[in-house]
Coordinates of C-alpha atoms in Angstrom, one line a residue:
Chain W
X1 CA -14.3 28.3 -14.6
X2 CA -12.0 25.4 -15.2
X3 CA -11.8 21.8 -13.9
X4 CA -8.2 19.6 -13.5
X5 CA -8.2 16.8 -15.5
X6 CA -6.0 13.9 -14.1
X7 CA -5.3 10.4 -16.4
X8 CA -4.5 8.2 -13.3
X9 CA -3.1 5.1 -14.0
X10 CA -4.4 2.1 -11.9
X11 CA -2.1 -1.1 -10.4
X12 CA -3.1 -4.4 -10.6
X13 CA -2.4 -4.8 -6.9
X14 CA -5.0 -2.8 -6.0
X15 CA -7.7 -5.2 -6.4
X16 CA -8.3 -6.8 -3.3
X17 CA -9.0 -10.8 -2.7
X18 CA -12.7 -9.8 -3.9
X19 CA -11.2 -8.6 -7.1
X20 CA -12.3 -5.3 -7.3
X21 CA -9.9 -1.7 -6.8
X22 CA -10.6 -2.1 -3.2
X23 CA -12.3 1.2 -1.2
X24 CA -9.4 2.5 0.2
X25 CA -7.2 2.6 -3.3
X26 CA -10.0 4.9 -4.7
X27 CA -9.0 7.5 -1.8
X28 CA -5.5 6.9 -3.5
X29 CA -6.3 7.9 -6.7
X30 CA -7.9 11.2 -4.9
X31 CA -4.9 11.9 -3.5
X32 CA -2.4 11.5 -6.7
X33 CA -5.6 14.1 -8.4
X34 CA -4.5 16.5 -5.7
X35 CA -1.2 16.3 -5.8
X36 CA -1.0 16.7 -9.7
X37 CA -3.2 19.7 -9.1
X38 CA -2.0 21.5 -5.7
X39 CA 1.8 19.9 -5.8
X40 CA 2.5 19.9 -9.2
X41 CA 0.5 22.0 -11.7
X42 CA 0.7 25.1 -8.3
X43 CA 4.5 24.7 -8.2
X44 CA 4.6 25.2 -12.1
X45 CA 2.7 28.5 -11.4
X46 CA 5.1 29.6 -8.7
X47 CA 3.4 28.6 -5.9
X48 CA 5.8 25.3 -4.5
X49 CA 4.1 25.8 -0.7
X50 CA 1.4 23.0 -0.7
X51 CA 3.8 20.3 -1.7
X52 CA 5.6 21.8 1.4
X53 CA 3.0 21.0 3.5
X54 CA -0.8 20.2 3.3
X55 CA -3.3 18.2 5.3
X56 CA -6.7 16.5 4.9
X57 CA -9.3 17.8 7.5
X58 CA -12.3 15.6 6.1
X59 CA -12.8 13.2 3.3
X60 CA -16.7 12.3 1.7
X61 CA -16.6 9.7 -0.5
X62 CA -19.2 7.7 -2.3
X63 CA -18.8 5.0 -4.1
X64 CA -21.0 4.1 -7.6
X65 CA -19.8 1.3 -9.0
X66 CA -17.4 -1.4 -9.0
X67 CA -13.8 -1.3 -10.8
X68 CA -11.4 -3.9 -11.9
X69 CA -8.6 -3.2 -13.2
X70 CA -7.2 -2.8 -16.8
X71 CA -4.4 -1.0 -18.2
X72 CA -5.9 1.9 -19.0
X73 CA -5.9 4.9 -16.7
X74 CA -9.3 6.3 -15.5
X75 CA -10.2 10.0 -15.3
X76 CA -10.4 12.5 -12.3
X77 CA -12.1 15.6 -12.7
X78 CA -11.3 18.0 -9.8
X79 CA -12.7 21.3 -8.8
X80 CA -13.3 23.3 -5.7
X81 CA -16.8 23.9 -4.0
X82 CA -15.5 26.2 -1.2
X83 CA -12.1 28.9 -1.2
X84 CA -11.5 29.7 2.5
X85 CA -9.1 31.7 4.0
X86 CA -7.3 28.4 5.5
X87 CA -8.7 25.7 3.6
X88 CA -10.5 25.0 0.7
X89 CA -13.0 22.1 -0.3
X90 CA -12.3 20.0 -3.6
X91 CA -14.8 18.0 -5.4
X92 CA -14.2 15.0 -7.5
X93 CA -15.6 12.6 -10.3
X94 CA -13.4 9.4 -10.8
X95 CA -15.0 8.0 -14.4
X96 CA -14.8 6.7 -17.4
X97 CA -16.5 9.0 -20.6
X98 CA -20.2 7.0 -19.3
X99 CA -19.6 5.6 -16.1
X100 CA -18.7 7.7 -13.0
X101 CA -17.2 5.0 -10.2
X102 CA -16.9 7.4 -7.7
X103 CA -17.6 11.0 -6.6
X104 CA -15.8 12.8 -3.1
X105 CA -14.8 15.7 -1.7
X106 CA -12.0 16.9 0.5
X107 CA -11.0 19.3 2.8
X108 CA -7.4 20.3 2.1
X109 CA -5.3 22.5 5.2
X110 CA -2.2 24.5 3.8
X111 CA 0.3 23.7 6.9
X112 CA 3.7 24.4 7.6
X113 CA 5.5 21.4 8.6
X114 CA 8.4 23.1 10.6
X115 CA 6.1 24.8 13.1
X116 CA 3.7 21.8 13.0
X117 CA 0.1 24.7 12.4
X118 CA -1.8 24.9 9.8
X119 CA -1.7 28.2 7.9
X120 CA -3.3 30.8 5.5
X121 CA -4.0 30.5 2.0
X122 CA -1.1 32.8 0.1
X123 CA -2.7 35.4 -2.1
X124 CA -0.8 33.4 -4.6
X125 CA -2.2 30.7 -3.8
X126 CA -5.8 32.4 -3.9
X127 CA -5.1 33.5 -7.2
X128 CA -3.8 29.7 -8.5
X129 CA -7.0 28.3 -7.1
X130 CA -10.1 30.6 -7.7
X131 CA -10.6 29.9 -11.4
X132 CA -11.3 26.0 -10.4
X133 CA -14.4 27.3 -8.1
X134 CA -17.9 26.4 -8.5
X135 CA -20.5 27.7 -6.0
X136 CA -23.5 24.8 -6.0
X137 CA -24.5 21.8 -4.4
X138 CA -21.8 20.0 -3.2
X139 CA -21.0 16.1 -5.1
X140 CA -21.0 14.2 -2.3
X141 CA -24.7 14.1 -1.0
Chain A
X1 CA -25.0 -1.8 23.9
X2 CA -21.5 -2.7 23.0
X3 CA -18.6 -1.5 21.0
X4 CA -16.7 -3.3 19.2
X5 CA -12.7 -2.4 20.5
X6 CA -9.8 -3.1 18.0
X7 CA -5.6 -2.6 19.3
X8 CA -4.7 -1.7 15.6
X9 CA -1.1 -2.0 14.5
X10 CA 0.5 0.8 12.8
X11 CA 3.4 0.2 10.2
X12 CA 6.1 2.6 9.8
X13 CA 5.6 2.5 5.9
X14 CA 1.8 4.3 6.7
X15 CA 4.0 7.7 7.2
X16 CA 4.6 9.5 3.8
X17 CA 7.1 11.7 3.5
X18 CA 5.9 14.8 5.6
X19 CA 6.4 12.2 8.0
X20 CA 2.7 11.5 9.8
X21 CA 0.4 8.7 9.3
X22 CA -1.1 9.0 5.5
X23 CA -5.1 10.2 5.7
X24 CA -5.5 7.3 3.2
X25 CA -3.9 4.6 5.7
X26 CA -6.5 5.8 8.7
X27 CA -8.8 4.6 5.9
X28 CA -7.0 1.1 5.7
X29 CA -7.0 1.4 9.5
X30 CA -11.4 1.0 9.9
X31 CA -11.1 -1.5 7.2
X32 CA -8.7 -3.8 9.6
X33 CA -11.4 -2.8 12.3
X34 CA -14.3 -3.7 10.2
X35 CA -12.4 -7.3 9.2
X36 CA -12.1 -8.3 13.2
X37 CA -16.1 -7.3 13.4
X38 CA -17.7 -8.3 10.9
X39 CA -15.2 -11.1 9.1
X40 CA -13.5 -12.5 12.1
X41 CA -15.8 -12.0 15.0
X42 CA -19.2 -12.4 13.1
X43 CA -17.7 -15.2 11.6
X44 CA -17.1 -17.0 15.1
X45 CA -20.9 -16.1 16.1
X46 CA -21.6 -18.2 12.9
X47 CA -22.1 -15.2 10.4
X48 CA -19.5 -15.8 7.7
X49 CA -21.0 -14.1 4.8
X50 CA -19.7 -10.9 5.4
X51 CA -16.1 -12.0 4.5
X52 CA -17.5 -13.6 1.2
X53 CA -18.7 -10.4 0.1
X54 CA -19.0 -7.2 1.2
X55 CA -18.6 -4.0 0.0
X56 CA -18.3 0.1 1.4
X57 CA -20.7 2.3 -0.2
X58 CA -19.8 5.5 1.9
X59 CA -16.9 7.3 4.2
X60 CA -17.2 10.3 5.7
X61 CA -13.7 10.8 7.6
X62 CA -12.4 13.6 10.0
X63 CA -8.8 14.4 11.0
X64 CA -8.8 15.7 14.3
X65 CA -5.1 15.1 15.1
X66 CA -1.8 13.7 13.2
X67 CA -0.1 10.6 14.6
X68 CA 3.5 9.9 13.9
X69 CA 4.4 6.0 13.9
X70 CA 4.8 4.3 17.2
X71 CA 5.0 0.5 18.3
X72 CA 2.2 0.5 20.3
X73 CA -1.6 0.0 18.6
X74 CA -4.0 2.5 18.2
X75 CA -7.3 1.6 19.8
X76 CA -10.7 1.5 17.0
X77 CA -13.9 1.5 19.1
X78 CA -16.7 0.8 16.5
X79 CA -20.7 0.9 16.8
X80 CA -23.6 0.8 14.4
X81 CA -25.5 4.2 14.4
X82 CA -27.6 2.7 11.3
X83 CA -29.1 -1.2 10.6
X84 CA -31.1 -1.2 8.0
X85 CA -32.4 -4.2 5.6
X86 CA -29.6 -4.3 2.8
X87 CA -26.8 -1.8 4.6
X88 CA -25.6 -0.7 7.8
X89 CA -23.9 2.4 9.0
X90 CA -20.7 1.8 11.4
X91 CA -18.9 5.2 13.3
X92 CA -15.6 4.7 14.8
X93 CA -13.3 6.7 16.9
X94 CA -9.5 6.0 16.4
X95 CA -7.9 7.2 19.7
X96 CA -5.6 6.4 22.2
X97 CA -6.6 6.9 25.9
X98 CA -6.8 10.7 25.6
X99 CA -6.3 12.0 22.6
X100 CA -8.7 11.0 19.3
X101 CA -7.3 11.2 16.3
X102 CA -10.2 10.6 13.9
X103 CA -13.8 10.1 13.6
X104 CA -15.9 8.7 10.9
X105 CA -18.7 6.6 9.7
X106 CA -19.1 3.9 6.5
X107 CA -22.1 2.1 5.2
X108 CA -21.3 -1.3 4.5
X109 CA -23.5 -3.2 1.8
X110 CA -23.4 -7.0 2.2
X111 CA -22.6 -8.5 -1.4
X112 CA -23.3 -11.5 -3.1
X113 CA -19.9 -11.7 -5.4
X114 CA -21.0 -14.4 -7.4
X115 CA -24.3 -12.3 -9.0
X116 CA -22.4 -9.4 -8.3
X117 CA -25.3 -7.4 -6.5
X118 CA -26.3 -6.0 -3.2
X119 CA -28.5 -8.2 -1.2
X120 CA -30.1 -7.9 2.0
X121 CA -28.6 -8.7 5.9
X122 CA -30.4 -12.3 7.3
X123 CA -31.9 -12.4 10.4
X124 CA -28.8 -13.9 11.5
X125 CA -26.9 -10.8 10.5
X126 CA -28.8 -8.6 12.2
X127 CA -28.8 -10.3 15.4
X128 CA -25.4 -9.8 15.7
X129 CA -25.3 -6.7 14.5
X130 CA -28.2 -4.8 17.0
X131 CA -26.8 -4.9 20.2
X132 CA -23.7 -2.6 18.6
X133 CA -26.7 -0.1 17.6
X134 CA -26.5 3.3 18.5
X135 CA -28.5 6.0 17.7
X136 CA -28.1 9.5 18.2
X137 CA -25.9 12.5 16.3
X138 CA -23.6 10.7 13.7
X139 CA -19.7 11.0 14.6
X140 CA -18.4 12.8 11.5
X141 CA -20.3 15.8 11.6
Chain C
X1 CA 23.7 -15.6 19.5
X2 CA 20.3 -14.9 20.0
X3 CA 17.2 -14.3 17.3
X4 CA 15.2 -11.5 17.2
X5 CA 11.1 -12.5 17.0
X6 CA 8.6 -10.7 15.4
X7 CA 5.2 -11.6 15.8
X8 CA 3.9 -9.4 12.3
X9 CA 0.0 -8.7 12.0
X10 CA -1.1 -9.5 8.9
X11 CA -3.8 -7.2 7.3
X12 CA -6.7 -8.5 4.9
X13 CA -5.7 -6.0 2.0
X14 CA -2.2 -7.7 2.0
X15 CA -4.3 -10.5 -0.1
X16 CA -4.6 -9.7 -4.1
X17 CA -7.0 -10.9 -6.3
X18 CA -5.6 -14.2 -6.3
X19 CA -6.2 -14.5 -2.7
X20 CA -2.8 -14.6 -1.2
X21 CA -1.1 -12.3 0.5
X22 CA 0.8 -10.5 -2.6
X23 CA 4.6 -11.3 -2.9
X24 CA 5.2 -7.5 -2.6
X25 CA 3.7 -7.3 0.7
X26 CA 6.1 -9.9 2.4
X27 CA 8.7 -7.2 2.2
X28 CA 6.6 -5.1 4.0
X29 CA 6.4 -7.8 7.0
X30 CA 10.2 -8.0 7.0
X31 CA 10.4 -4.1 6.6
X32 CA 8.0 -4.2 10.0
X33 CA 10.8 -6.7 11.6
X34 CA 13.8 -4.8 11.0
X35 CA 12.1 -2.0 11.8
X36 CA 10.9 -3.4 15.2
X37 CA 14.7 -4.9 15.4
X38 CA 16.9 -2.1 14.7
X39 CA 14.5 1.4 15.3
X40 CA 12.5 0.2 18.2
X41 CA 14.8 -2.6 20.4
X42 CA 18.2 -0.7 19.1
X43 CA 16.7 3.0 20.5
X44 CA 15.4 1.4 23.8
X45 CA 19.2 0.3 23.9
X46 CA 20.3 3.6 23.3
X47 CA 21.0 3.4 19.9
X48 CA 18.9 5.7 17.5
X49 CA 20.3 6.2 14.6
X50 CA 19.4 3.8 12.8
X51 CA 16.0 4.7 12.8
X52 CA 17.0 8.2 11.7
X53 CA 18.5 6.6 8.2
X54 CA 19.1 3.4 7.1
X55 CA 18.6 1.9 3.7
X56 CA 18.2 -1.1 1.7
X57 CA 21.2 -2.3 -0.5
X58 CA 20.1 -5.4 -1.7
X59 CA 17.1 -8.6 -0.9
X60 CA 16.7 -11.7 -1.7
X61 CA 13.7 -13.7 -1.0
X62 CA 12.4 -17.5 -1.7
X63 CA 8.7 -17.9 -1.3
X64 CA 7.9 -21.2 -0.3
X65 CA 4.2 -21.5 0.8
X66 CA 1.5 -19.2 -0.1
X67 CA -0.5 -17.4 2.6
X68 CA -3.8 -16.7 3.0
X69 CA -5.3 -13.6 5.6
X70 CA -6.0 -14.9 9.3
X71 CA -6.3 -12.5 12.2
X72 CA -3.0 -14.3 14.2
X73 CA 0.1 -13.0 13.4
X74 CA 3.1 -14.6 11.4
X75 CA 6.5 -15.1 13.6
X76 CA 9.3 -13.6 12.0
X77 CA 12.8 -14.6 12.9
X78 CA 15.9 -12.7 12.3
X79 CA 19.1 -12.5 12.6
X80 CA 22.6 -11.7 11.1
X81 CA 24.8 -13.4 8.8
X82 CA 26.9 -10.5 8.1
X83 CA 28.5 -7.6 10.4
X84 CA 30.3 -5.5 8.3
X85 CA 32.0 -1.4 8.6
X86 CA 29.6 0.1 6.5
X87 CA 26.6 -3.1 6.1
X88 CA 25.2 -5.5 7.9
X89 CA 23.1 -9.0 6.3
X90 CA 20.0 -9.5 8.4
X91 CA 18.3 -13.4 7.4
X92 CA 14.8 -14.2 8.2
X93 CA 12.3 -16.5 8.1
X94 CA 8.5 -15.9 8.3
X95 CA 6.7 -19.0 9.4
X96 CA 4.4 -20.4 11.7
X97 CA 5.2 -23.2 14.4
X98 CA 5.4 -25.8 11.4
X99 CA 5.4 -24.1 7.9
X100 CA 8.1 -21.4 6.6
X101 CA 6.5 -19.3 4.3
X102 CA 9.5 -17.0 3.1
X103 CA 13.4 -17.1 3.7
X104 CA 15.2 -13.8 2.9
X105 CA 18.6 -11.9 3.3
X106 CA 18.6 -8.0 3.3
X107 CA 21.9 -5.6 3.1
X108 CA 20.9 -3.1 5.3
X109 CA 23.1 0.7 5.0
X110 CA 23.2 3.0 7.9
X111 CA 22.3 6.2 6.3
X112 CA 22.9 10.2 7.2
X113 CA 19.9 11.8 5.5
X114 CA 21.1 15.0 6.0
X115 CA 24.3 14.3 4.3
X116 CA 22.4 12.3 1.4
X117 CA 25.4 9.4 2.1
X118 CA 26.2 6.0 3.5
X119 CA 27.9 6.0 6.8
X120 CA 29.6 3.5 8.9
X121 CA 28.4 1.6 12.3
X122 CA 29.3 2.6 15.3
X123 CA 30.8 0.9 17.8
X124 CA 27.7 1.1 20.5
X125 CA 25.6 0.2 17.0
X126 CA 28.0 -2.9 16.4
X127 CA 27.5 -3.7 20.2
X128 CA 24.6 -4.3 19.5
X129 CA 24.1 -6.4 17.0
X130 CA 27.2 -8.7 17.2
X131 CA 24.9 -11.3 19.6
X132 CA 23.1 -11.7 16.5
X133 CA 25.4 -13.0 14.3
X134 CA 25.4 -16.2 13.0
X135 CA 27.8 -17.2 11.0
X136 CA 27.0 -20.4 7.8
X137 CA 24.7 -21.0 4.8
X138 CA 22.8 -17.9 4.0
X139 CA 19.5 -18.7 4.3
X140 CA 18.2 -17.6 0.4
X141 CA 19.9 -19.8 -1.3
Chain E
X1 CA 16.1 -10.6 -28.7
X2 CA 13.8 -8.3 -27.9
X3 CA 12.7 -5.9 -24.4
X4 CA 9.9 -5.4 -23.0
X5 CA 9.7 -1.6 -21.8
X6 CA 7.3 -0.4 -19.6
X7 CA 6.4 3.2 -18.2
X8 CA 5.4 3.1 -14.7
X9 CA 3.9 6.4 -12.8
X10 CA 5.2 6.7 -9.3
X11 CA 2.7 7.8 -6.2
X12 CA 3.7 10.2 -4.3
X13 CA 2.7 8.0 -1.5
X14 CA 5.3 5.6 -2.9
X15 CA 8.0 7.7 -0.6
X16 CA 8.2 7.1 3.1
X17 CA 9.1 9.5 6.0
X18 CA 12.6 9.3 4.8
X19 CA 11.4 11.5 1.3
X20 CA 12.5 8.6 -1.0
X21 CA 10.6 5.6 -2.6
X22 CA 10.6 3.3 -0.1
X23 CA 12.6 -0.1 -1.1
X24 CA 9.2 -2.3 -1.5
X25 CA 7.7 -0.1 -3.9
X26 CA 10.3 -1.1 -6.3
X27 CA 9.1 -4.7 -6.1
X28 CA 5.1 -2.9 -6.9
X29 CA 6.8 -1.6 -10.1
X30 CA 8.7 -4.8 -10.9
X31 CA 4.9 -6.3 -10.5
X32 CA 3.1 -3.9 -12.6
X33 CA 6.2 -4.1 -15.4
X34 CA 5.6 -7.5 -15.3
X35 CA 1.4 -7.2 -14.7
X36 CA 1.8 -5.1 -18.4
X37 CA 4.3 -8.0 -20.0
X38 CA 2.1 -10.7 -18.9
X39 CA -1.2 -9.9 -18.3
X40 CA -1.7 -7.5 -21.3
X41 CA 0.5 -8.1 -23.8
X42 CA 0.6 -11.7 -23.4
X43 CA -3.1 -11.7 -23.4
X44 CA -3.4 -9.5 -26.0
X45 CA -1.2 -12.5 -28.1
X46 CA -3.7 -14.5 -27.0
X47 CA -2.1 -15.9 -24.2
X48 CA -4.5 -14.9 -21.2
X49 CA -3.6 -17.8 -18.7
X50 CA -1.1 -15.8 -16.9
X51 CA -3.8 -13.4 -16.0
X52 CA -5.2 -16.1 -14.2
X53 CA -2.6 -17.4 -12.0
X54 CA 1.2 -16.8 -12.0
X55 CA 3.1 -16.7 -8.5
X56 CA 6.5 -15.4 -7.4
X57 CA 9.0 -18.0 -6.4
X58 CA 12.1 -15.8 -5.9
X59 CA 13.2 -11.9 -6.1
X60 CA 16.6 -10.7 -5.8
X61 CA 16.8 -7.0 -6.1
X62 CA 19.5 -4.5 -5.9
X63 CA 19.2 -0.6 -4.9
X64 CA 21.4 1.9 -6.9
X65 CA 20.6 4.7 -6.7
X66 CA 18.0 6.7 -3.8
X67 CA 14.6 8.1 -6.7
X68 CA 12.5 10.6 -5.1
X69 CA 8.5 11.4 -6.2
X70 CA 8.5 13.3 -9.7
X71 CA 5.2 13.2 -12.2
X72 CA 7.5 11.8 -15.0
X73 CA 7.2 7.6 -14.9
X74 CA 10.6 5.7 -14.4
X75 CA 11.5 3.0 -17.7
X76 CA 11.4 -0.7 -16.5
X77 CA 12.9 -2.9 -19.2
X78 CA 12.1 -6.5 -18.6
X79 CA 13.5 -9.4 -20.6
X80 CA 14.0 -13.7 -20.2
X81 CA 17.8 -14.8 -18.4
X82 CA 16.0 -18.5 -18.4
X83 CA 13.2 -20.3 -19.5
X84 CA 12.4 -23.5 -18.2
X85 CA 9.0 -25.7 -18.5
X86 CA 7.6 -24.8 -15.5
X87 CA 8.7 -21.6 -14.6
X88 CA 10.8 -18.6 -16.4
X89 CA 13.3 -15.7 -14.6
X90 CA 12.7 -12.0 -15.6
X91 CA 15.6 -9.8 -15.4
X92 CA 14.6 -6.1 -15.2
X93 CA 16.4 -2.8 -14.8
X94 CA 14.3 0.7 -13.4
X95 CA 16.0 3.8 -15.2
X96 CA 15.9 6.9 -16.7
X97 CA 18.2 8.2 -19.8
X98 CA 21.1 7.9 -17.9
X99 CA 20.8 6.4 -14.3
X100 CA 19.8 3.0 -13.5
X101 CA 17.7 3.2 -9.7
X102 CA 17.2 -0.9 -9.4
X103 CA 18.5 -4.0 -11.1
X104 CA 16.5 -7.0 -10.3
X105 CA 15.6 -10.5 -11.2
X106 CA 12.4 -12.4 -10.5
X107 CA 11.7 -16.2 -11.2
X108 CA 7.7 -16.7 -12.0
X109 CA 5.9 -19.7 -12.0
X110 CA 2.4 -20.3 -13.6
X111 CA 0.1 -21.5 -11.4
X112 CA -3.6 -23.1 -11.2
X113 CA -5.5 -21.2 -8.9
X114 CA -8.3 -24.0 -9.1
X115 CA -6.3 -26.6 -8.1
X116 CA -3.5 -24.6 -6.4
X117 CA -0.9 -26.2 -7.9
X118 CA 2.4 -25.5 -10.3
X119 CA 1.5 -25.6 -13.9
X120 CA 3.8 -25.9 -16.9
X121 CA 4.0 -23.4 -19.6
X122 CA 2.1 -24.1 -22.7
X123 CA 3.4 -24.1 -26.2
X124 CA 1.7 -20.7 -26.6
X125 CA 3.6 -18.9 -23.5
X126 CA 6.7 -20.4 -24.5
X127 CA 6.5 -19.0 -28.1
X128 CA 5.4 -15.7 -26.3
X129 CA 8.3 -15.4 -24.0
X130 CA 10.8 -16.8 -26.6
X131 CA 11.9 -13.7 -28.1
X132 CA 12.8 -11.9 -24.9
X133 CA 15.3 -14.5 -23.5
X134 CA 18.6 -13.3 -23.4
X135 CA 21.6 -15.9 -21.9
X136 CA 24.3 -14.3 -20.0
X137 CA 25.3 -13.4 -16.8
X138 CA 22.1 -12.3 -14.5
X139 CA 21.5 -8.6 -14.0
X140 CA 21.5 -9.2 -10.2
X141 CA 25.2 -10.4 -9.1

């Protein structure tokens, strides 16, 4: 069992006029998680397909407390709650070593970009993900 | 019982590079519906303390279909389908005449910036808010 | 000669924490225009390739009133003060009927993606955009 | 003469549907080059007004060279071509090792948010800034 640790570095810009990382940004940061994990960390395995093509079905997101921004980056802890045959759920905790901001999950869809369907997980791909699983309650309530 | 309609622009920047809208623009997209209900129009019905603080505690957000970049608006019908004393709980369809592309809910807390806390909706507030109520199965299932 | 107009929704995250529309963002209004210019009027007058490739050489902009969020629109003008083989120098203003908010020149490169390299203008594509040119002053001085 | 070197992460969401960083996300890492110079290490000299209020009076910005999304940051060095009592010019070039992507100039002004006005530069800013300023031709011709 192992979870993806991602250092993401926030921008100044995105505060919004009430001078907080506005909602949206947050969803942002989820993404850049994900594509360190999926895009990044799969292709150095061998597995290069989900930066080829991959689509949210279904964000949850809730939202702890407030952020402003300072240089340094916060942390994103990503794991999966679910490992389907044509999508698979990932969980999240955006925080600081005490304070968790927010927590989410997402439901990622492999999908080939040329025929415009989504497709099947790759055994490969399988094999990349499953250590990151953990059965339980999922962290979005 | 009303919905609130919004004709929301698109901009070609909210396609990434796998060339569809972004999932985390159709987020930006309910905030620009949420603005022109409860900033703009609440503010003309004499309720302008929405747009001095407000903040989202919750998204849940489904992706039913992509949508490629085109001049013409997308339609955002909103509704309430939760007013309570210190939040409320808006759903919104993004959609064009026959086709939807996503469906979702938020739960808005009104904020007082300067104490930085949560407070609770005035009378005021919920009398514009009730006729938008709606209650029944929430959108995002 | 003729001006192309713009009339560019603004959107409430386009403010920072200063509360003004962020510098960064007026690019993305005059992104919108020439997008609206050269993809959208040039392909419904037959011409299309911009909008398959184009790229940005080179801005310049002068900010000269700060903006805050309001649901009406900005007008954008625009126009050219340069029609070159391989370039063309669109100018623009964003302003309302009595305030000019930003002046600013882009060199805009039609592109060939597939090719990775700059290409030159067609004839149909110098067709049309020769009633656009002005000739004088650049307008970011 | 010193530079001020910053390393700023791209997003993947910083490309458009054209699968390179889109031209106005140049001007977000020109910000956050100049968010680090100014905001942070200026404040951490002690010289925090910056933080709290600076606008943009001017960019001019050249494109190079086309960068495309990779988890390794780009290098902005940012240093003075002019410093003047009520406003100063950045010059900055984004690179790696051996390729220069932008060259750009931006002229900043410190500004009152209270009393939304122009401010001059303080003793302290000036003595700040001092050591970066570098006379010569500007880095955008």
């Amino acid at each position: 069992m192992a979870r993806h640790i991602y250092a993401c570095p926030l921008r100044w810009s995105d505060m919004d006029a009430f001078g907080h990382v506005n909602n949206v940004n947050f969803l942002r940061y989820l993404e850049e998680a994900r594509i360190d994990f999926t895009f990044t960390n799969a292709g150095e395995a061998g597995e290069k397909a989900f930066s080829e093509g991959s689509v949210v079905a279904r964000h949850e997101i809730d939202y702890l407390r407030p952020l402003v921004y300072r240089p340094e980056p916060v942390v994103i802890e990503t794991w999966l709650t679910k490992l389907g045959n044509a999508s698979f759920t990932v969980a999240y905790e955006i925080k600081d070593e005490d304070t968790v901001y927010v927590r989410a999950s997402t439901v990622v869809v492999p999908y080939d970009l040329a025929s415009a369907r989504p497709r099947r997980l790759t055994a490969g791909e399988r094999a990349f993900l499953a250590p990151y699983l953990e059965v339980g309650e999922p962290v979005a309530a």
